Tab-separated table of C-alpha atoms in Angstrom:
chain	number	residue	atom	x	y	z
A	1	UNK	CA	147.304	111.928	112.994
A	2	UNK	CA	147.227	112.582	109.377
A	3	UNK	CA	143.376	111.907	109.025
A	4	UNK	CA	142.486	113.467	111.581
A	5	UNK	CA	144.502	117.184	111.282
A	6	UNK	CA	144.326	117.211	107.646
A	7	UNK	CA	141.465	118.160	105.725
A	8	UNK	CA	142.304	116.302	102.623
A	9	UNK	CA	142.550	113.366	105.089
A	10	UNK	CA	139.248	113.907	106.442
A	11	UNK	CA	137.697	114.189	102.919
A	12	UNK	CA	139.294	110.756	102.120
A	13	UNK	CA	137.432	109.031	104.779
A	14	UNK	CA	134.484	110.773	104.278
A	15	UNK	CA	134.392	109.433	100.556
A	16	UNK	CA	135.626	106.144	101.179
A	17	UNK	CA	132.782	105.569	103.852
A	18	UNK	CA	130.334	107.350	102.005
A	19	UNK	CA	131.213	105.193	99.028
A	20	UNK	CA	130.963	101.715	100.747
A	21	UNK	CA	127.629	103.265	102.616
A	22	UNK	CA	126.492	103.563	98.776
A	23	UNK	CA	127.467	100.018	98.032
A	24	UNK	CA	126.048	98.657	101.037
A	25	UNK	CA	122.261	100.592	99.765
A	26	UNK	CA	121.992	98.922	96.611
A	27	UNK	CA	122.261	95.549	98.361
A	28	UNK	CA	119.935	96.804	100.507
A	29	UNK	CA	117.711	97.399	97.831
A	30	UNK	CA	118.517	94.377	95.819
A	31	UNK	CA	117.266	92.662	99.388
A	32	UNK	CA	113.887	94.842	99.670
A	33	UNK	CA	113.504	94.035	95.668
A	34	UNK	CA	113.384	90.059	96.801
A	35	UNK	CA	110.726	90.436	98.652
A	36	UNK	CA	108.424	91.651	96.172
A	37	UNK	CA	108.704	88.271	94.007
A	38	UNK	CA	109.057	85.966	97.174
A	39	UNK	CA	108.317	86.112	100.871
A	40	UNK	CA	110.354	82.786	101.210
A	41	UNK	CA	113.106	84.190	99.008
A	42	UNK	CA	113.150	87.573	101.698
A	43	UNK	CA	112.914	85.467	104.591
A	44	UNK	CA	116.038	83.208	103.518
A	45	UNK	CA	118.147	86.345	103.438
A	46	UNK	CA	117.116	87.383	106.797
A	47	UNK	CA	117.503	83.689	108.144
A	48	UNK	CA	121.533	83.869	106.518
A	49	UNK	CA	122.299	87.036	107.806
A	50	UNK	CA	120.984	86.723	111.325
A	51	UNK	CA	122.534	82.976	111.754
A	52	UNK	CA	125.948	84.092	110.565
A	53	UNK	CA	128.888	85.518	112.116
A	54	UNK	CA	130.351	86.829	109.655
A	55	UNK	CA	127.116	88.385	108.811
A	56	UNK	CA	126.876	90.326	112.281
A	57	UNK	CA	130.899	91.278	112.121
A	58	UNK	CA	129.548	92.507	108.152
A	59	UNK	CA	127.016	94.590	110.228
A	60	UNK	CA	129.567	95.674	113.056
A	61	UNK	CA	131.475	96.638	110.023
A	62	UNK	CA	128.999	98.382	108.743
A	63	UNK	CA	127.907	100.418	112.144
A	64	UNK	CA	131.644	101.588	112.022
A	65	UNK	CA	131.493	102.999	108.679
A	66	UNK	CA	128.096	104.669	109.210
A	67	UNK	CA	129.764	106.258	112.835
A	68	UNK	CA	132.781	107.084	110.640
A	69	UNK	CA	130.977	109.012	107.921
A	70	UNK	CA	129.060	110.826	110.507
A	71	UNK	CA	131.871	112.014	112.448
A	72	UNK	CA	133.863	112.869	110.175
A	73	UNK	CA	131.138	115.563	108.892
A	74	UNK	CA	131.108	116.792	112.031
A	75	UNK	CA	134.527	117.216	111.735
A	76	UNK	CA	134.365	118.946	108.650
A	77	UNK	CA	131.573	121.193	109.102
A	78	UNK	CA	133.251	122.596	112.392
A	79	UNK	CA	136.194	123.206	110.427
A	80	UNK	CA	134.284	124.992	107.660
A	81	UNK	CA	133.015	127.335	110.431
A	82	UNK	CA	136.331	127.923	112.404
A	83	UNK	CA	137.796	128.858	108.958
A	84	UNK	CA	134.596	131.376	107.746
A	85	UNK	CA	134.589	132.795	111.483
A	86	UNK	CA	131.660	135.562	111.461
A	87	UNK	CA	131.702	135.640	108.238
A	88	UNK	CA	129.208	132.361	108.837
A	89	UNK	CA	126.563	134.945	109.971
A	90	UNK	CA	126.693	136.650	106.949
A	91	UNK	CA	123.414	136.528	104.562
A	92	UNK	CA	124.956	134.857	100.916
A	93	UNK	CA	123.232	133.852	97.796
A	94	UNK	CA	123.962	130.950	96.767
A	95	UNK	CA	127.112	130.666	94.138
A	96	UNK	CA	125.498	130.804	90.456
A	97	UNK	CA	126.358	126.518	89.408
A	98	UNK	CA	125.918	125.606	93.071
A	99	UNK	CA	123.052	123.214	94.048
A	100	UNK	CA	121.186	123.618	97.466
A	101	UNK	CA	122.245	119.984	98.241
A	102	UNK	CA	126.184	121.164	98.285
A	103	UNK	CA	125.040	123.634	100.561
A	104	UNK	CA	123.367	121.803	102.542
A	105	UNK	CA	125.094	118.264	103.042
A	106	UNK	CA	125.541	118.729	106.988
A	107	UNK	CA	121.361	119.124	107.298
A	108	UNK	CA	120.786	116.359	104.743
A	109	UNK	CA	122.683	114.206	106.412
A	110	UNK	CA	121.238	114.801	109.820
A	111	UNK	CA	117.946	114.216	108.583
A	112	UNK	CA	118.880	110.939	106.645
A	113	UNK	CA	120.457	109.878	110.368
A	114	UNK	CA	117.660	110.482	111.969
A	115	UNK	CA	115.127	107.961	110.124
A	116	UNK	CA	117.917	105.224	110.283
A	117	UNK	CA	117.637	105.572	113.886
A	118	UNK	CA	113.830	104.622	113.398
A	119	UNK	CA	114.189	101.869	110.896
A	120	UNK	CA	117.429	100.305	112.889
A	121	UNK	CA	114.364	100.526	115.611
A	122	UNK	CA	111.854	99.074	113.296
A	123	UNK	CA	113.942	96.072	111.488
A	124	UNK	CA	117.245	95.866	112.986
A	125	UNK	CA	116.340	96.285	117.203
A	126	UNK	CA	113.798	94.024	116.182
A	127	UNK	CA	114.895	91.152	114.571
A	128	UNK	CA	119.239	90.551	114.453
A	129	UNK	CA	119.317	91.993	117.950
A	130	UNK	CA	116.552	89.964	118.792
A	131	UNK	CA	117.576	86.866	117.542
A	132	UNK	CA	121.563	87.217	118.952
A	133	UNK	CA	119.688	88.424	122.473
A	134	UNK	CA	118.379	84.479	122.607
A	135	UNK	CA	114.899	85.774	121.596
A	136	UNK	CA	112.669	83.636	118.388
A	137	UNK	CA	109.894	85.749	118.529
A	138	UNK	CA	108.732	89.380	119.367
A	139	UNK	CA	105.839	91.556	119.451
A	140	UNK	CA	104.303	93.274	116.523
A	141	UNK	CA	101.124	94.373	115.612
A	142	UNK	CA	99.412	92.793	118.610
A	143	UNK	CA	100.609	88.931	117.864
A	144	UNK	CA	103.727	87.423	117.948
A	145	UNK	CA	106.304	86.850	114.609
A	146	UNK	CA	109.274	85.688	114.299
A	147	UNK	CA	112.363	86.984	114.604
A	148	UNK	CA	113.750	85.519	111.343
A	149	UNK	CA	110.204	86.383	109.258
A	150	UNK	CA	111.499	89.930	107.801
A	151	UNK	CA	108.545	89.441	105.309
A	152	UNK	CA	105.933	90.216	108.354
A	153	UNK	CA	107.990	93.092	109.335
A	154	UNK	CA	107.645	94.808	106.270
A	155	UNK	CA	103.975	94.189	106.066
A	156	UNK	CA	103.502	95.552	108.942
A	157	UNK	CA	105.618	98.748	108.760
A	158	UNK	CA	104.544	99.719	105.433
A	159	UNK	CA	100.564	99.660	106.183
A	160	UNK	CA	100.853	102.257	108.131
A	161	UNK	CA	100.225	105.685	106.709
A	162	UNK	CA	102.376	108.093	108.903
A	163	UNK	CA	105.246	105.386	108.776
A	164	UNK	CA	105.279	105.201	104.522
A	165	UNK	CA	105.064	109.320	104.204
A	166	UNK	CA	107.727	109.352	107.254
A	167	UNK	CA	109.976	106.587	104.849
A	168	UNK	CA	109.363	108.358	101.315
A	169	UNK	CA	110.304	111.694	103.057
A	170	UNK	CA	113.605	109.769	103.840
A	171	UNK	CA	114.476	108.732	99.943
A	172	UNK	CA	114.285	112.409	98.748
A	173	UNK	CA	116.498	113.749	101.528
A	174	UNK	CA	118.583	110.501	100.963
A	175	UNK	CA	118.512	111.167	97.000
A	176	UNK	CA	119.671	114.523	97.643
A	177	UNK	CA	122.754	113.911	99.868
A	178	UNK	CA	123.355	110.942	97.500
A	179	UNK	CA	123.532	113.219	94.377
A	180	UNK	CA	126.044	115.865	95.530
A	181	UNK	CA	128.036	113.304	97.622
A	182	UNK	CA	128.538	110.526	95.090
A	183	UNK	CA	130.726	113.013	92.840
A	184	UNK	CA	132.022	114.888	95.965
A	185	UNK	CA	133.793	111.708	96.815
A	186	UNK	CA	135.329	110.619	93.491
A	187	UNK	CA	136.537	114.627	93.332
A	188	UNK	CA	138.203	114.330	96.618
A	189	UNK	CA	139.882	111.092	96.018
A	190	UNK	CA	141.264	112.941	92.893
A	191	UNK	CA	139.178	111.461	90.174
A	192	UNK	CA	138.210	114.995	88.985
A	193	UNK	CA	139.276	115.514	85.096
A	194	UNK	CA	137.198	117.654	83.226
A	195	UNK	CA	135.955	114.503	81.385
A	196	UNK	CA	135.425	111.749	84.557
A	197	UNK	CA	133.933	114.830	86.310
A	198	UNK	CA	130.952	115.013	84.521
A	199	UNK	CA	130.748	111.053	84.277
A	200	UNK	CA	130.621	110.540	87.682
A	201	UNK	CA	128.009	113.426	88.258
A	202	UNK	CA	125.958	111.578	85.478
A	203	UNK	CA	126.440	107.742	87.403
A	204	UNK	CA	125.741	109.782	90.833
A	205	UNK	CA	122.454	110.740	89.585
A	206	UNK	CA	121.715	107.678	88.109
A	207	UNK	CA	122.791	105.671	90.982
A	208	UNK	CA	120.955	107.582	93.391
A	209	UNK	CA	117.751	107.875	91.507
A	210	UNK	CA	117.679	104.448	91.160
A	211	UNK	CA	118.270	103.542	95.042
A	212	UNK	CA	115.606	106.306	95.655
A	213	UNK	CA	112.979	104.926	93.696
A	214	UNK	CA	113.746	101.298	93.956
A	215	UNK	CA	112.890	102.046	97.740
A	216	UNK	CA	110.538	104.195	97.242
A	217	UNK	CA	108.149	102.000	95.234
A	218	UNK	CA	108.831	98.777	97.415
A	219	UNK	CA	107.062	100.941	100.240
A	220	UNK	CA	104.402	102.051	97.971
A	221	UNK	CA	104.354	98.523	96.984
A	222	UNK	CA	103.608	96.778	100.330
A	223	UNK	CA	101.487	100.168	101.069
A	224	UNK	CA	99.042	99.463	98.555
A	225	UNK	CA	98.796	95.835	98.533
């Protein structure tokens, strides 16, 4: 299979995932943003997307993309060795115009896996699975909430120290994948000119700054108050 043998094939998938992973942050975000001006407001969105079908198939969806993106890499990165053979072992500096991040994508993006896994754990285990496992409320903090009351959830999360270092750790490695891969993808989908190619390194950074401090101050947000 083409996309599978081929590693311009591979590259597509990886920027077409990685692209709709992008798109599917800044809603994210938009979401977190809600609950700054309005608990009710928060809680609403939760409420639609956990009573939905379509909104759980949107979240299926979005599970496969995520597993895509991942595997792919994989994919990629063994490739990347196979073809450097021992030459892998050898110590390099690092290509003058380079950036660590480029370098660096597979690690990146192993540790921006690993704290999904803890706030899937956190928010997701927790409340959609929750609420489509029959269950209105659940444990937290030593009293019961609600399944559907997202607000309480982030409350709780974000008033604890270890938890808000853990999550702002998370945005800078997140920034970092985001700033190399954003361009990455538009290059491998062939929007490369010399003109677009420093346009969409310019909206990369931009984009990514703004998902990683939009998050970032939400948490400090909820932290402090």
């Amino acid at each position: 299979m083409w996309l599978l043998r081929s590693s311009i094939g591979r590259k597509s998938v990886m920027s077409i995932t990685g692209i709709a992973l992008v798109l599917f942050l800044l809603f994210h975000l938009s979401m977190n943003v809600a609950a700054v001006f309005s608990a009710d407001a928060y809680n609403a969105i939760c409420t639609f997307l956990g009573a939905n079908w379509y909104a759980v198939a949107a979240t299926l969806g979005l599970g496969a993309l995520a597993f895509l993106h991942i595997a792919y890499s994989m994919l990629l990165t063994l490739q990347n060795r196979k073809a450097r053979g021992q030459n892998r072992y050898a110590v390099n500096k690092r290509p003058k115009g380079v950036s660590w991040a480029s370098q660096n994508m597979f690690v990146l993006g192993t540790v921006v896996c690993g704290f999904l896994l803890l706030h899937l754990w956190q928010f997701w285990y927790k409340m959609m699975f929750a609420e489509l496992n029959g269950q209105h409320e659940v444990a937290l903090g030593g009293s019961m909430v609600s399944t559907q009351d997202g607000y309480a959830f982030i409350c709780y999360y974000f008033s604890q120290t270890w938890v808000v270092i853990a999550y702002l750790l998370w945005y800078v490695a997140l920034w970092l994948h985001l700033t190399h891969g954003f361009w990455s993808a538009m290059q491998s989908l062939g929007w490369n000119n010399h003109i677009w190619f420093e346009r969409w390194k310019w909206m990369g950074n931009a984009v990514s700054t703004l998902i990683m401090l939009g998050f970032a101050l939400v948490t400090l947000f909820f932290y402090i108050k």
